[in-house]
mmCIF file of C-alpha atoms in Angstrom:
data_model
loop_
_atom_site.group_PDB
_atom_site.id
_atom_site.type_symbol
_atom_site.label_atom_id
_atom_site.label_comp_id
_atom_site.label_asym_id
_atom_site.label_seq_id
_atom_site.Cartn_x
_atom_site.Cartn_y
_atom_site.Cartn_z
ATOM 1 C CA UNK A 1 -127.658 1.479 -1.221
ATOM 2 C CA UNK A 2 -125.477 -0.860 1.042
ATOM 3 C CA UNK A 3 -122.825 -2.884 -0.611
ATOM 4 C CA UNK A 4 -122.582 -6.665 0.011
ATOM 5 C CA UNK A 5 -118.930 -6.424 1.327
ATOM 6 C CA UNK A 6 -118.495 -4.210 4.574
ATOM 7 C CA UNK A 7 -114.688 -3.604 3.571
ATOM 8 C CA UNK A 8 -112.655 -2.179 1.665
ATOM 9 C CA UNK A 9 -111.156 -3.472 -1.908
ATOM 10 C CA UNK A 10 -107.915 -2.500 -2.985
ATOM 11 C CA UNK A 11 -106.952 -3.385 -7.131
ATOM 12 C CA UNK A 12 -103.029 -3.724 -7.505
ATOM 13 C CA UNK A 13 -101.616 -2.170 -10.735
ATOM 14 C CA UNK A 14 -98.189 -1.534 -10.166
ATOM 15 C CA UNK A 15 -96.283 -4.541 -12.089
ATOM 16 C CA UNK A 16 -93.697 -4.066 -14.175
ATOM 17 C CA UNK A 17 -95.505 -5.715 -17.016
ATOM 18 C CA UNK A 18 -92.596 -7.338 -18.500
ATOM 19 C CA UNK A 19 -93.766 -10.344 -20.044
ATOM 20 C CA UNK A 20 -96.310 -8.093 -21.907
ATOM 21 C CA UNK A 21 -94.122 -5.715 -23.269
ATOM 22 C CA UNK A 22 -96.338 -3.079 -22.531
ATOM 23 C CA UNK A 23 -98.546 -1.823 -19.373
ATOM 24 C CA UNK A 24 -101.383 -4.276 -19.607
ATOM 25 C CA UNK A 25 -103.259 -2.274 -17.139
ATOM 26 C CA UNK A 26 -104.006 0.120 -20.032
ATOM 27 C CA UNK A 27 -105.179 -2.372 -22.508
ATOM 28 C CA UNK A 28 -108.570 -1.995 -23.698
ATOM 29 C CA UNK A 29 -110.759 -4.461 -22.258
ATOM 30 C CA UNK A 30 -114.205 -5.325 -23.088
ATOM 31 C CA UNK A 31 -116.442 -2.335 -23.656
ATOM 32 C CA UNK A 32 -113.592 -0.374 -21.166
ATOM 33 C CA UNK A 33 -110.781 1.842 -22.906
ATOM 34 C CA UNK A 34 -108.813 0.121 -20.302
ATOM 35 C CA UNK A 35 -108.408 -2.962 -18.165
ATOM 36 C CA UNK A 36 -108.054 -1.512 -14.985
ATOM 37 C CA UNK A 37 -111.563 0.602 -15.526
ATOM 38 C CA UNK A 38 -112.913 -2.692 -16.397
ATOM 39 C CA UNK A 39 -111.765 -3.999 -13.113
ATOM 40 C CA UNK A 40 -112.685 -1.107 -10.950
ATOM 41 C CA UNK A 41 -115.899 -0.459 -12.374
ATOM 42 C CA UNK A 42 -116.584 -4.330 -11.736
ATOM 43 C CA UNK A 43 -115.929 -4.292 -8.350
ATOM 44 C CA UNK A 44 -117.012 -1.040 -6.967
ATOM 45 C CA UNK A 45 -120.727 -1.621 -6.625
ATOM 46 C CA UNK A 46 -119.529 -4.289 -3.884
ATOM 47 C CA UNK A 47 -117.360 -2.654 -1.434
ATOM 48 C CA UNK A 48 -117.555 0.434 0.778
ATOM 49 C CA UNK A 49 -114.456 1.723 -0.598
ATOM 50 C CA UNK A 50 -112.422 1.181 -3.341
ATOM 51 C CA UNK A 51 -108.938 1.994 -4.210
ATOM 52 C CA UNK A 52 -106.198 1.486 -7.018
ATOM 53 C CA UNK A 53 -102.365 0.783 -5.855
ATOM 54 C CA UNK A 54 -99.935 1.523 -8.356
ATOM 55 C CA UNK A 55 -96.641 3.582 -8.799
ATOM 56 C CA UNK A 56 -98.054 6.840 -11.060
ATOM 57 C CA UNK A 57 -101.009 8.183 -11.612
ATOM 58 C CA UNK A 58 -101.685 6.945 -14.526
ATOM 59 C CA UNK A 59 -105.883 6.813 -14.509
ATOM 60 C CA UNK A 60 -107.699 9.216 -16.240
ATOM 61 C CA UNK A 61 -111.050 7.527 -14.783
ATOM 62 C CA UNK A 62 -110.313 7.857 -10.935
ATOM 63 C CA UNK A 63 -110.474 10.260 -8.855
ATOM 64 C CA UNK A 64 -106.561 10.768 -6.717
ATOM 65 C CA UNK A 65 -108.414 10.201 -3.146
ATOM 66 C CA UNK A 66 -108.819 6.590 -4.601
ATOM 67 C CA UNK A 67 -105.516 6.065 -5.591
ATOM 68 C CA UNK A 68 -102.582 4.665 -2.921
ATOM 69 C CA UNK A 69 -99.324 5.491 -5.019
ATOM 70 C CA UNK A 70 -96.346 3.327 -3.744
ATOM 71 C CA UNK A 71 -93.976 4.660 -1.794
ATOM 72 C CA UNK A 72 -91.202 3.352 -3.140
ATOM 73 C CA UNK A 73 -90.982 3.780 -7.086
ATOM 74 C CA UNK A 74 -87.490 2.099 -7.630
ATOM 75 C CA UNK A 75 -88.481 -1.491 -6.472
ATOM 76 C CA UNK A 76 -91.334 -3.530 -7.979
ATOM 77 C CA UNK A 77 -92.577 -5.926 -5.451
ATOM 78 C CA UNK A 78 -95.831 -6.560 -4.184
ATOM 79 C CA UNK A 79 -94.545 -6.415 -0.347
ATOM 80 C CA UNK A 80 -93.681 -2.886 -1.141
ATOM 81 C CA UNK A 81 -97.505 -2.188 -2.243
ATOM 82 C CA UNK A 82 -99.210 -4.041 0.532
ATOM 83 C CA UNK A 83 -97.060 -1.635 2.800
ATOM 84 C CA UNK A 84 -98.061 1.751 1.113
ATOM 85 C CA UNK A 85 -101.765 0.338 1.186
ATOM 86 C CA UNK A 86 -101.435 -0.310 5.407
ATOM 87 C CA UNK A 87 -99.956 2.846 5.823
ATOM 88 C CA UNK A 88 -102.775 4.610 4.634
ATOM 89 C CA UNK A 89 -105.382 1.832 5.303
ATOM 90 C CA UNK A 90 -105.096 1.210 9.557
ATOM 91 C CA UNK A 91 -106.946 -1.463 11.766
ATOM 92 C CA UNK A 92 -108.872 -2.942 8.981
ATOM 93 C CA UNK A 93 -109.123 -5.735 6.588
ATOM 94 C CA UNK A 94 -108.816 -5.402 3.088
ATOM 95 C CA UNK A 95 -109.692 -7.360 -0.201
ATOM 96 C CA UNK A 96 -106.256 -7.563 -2.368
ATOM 97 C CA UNK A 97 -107.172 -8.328 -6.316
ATOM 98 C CA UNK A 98 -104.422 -8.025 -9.140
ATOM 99 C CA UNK A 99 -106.018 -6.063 -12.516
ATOM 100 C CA UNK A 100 -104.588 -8.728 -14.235
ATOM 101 C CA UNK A 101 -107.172 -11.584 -12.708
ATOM 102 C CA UNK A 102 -110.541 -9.697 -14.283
ATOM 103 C CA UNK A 103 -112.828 -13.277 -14.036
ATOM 104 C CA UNK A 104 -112.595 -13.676 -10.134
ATOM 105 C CA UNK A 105 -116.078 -13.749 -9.573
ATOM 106 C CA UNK A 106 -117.883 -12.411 -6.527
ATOM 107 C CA UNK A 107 -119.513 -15.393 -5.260
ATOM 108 C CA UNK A 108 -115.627 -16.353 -4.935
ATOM 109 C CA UNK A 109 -114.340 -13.313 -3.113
ATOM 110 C CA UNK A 110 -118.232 -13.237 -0.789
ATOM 111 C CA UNK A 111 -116.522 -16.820 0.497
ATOM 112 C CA UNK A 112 -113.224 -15.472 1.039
ATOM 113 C CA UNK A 113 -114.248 -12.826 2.880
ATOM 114 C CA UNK A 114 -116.328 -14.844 5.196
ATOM 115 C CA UNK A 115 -114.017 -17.502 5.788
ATOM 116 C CA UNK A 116 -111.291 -14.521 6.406
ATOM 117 C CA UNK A 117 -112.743 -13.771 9.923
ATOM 118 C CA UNK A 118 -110.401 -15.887 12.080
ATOM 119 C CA UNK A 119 -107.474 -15.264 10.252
ATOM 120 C CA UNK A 120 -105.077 -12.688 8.860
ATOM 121 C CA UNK A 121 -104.616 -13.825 5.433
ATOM 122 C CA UNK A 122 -107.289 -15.426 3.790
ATOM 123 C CA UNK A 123 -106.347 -16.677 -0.227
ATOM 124 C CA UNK A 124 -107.722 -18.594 -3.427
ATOM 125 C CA UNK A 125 -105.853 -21.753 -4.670
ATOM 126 C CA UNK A 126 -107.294 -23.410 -8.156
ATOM 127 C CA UNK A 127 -104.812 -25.357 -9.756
ATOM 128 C CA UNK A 128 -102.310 -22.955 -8.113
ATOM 129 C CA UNK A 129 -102.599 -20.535 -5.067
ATOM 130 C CA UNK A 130 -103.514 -17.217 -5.473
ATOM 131 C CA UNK A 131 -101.871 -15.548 -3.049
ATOM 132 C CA UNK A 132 -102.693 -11.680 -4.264
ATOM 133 C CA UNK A 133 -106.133 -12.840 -4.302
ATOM 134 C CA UNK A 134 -108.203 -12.643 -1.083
ATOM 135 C CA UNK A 135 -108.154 -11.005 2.378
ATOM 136 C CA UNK A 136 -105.407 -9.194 4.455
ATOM 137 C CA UNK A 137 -105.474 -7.895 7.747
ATOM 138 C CA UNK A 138 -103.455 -4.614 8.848
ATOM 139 C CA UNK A 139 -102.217 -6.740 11.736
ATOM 140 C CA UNK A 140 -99.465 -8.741 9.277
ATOM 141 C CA UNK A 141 -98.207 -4.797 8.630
ATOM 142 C CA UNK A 142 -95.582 -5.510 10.717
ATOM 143 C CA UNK A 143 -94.402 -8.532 9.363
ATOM 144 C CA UNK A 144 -94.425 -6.777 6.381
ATOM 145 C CA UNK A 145 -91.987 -3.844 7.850
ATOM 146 C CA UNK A 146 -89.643 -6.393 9.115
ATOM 147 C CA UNK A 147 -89.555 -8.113 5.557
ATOM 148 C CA UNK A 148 -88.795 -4.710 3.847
ATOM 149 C CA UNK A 149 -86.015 -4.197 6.683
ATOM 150 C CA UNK A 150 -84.725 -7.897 5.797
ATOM 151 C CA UNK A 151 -84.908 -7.147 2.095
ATOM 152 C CA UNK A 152 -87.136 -10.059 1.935
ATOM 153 C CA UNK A 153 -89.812 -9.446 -0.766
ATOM 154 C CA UNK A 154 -91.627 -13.556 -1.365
ATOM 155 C CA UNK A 155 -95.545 -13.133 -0.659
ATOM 156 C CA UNK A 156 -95.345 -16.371 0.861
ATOM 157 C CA UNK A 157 -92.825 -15.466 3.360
ATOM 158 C CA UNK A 158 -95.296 -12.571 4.546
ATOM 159 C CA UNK A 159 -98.385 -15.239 4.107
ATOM 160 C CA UNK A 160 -96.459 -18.240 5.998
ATOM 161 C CA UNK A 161 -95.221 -16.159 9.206
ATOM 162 C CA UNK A 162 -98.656 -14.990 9.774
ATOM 163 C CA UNK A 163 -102.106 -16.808 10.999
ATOM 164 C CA UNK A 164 -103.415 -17.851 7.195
ATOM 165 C CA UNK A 165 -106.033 -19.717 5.280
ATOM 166 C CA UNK A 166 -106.362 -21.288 1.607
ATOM 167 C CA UNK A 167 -109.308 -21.515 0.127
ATOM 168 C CA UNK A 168 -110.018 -24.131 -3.186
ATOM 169 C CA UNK A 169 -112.506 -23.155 -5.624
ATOM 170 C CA UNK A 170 -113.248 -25.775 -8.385
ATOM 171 C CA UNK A 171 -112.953 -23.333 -11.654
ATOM 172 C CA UNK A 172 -109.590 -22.557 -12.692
ATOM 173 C CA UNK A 173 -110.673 -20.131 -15.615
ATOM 174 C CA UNK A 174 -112.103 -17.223 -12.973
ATOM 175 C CA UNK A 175 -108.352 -16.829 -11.683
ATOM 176 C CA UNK A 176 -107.277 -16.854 -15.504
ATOM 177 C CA UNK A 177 -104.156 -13.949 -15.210
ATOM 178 C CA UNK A 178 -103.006 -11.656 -18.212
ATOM 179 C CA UNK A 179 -99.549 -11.721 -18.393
ATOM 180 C CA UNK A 180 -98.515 -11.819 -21.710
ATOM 181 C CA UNK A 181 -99.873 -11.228 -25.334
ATOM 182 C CA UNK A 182 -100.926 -14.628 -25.944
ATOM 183 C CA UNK A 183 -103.237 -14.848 -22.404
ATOM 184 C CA UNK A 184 -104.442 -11.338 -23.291
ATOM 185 C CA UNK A 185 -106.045 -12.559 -26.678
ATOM 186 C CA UNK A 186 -107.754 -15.561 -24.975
ATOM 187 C CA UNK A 187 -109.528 -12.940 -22.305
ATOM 188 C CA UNK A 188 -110.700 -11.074 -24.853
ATOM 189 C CA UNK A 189 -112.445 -14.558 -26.455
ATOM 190 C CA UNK A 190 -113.430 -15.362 -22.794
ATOM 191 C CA UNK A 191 -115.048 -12.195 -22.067
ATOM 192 C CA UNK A 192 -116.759 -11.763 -25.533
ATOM 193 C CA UNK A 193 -118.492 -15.289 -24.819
ATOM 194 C CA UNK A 194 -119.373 -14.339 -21.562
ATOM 195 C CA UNK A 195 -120.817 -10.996 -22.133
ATOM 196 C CA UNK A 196 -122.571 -12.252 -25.730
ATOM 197 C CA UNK A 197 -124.064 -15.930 -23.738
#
């Protein structure tokens, strides 16, 4: 079967999860023991490949050829990820998704991908920007090196200093995040009156 998306779809799940007390990757979500297996399972019909960034292994669902561990486990910072994910993914673009944002729906991520094809970053902004939602292209890796070297770890910084694009979508509840207890109980009401309407 082809997939809609002709690249590849990386989940990030290497947070520290300190407002949640807890990993909030592993919460149960939906039918899923977990929220990241919600999240993967989601997505995978749609790309060619899809991989999980995080520091351990700590997936009981996934295969390790689909896993990109960070390479360095002392400092939490989504720079860090996006350069473990370009060293092992080369000369190619690449969907970037946080398992805490399980409502982005694919009509939303089709248009980011097509409007990605001039640029090398290609986000969602809502009421906010997204800016670990959307596309990335290998060729802002080394903008990425010279921010590690720098010590500088802002996603902006990396998204500002290269050739970018924000995209506005009207619905603010599809980028709804899960960052702390309170935001986890009102996905769970979201997604039990989406899956029962």
């Amino acid at each position: 079967m082809k997939t809609p998306f002709e690249i590849t779809c990386v989940i990030l799940s290497g947070g520290k999860s300190s407002r949640m007390g807890e990993d909030k990757s592993l919460l149960p979500f939906s039918s899923y023991k977990t929220l990241i297996q919600y999240q993967y399972e989601r997505l995978k019909p749609y790309f060619k490949k899809i991989y999980i960034s995080s520091k351990i292994n700590k997936f009981d669902f996934l295969q390790t050829d689909t896993l990109i561990l960070d390479e360095n486990q002392d400092v939490f910072s989504p720079i860090l990820a996006l350069d473990s994910i370009f060293n092992k993914l080369t000369n190619q673009k690449i969907f970037i998704i946080t398992v805490d944002s399980p409502f982005v729906s694919i009509d939303t991520i089709s248009k980011l991908i097509k409007e990605s094809e001039d640029y090398d970053i290609c986000i969602a902004q809502s009421q906010r920007t997204h800016n670990l939602c959307g596309v990335f292209s290998s060729n802002i890796s080394k903008t990425i090196k010279n921010m590690i070297e720098n010590n500088i770890h802002k996603i902006f910084h990396l998204i500002k200093n290269n050739k970018y694009k924000i995209i506005e979508f009207p619905n603010n509840n599809e980028f709804m995040n899960i960052n702390n207890k309170d935001e986890y109980k009102e996905s769970l009401t979201y997604i039990n009156k989406s899956n029962n309407s």
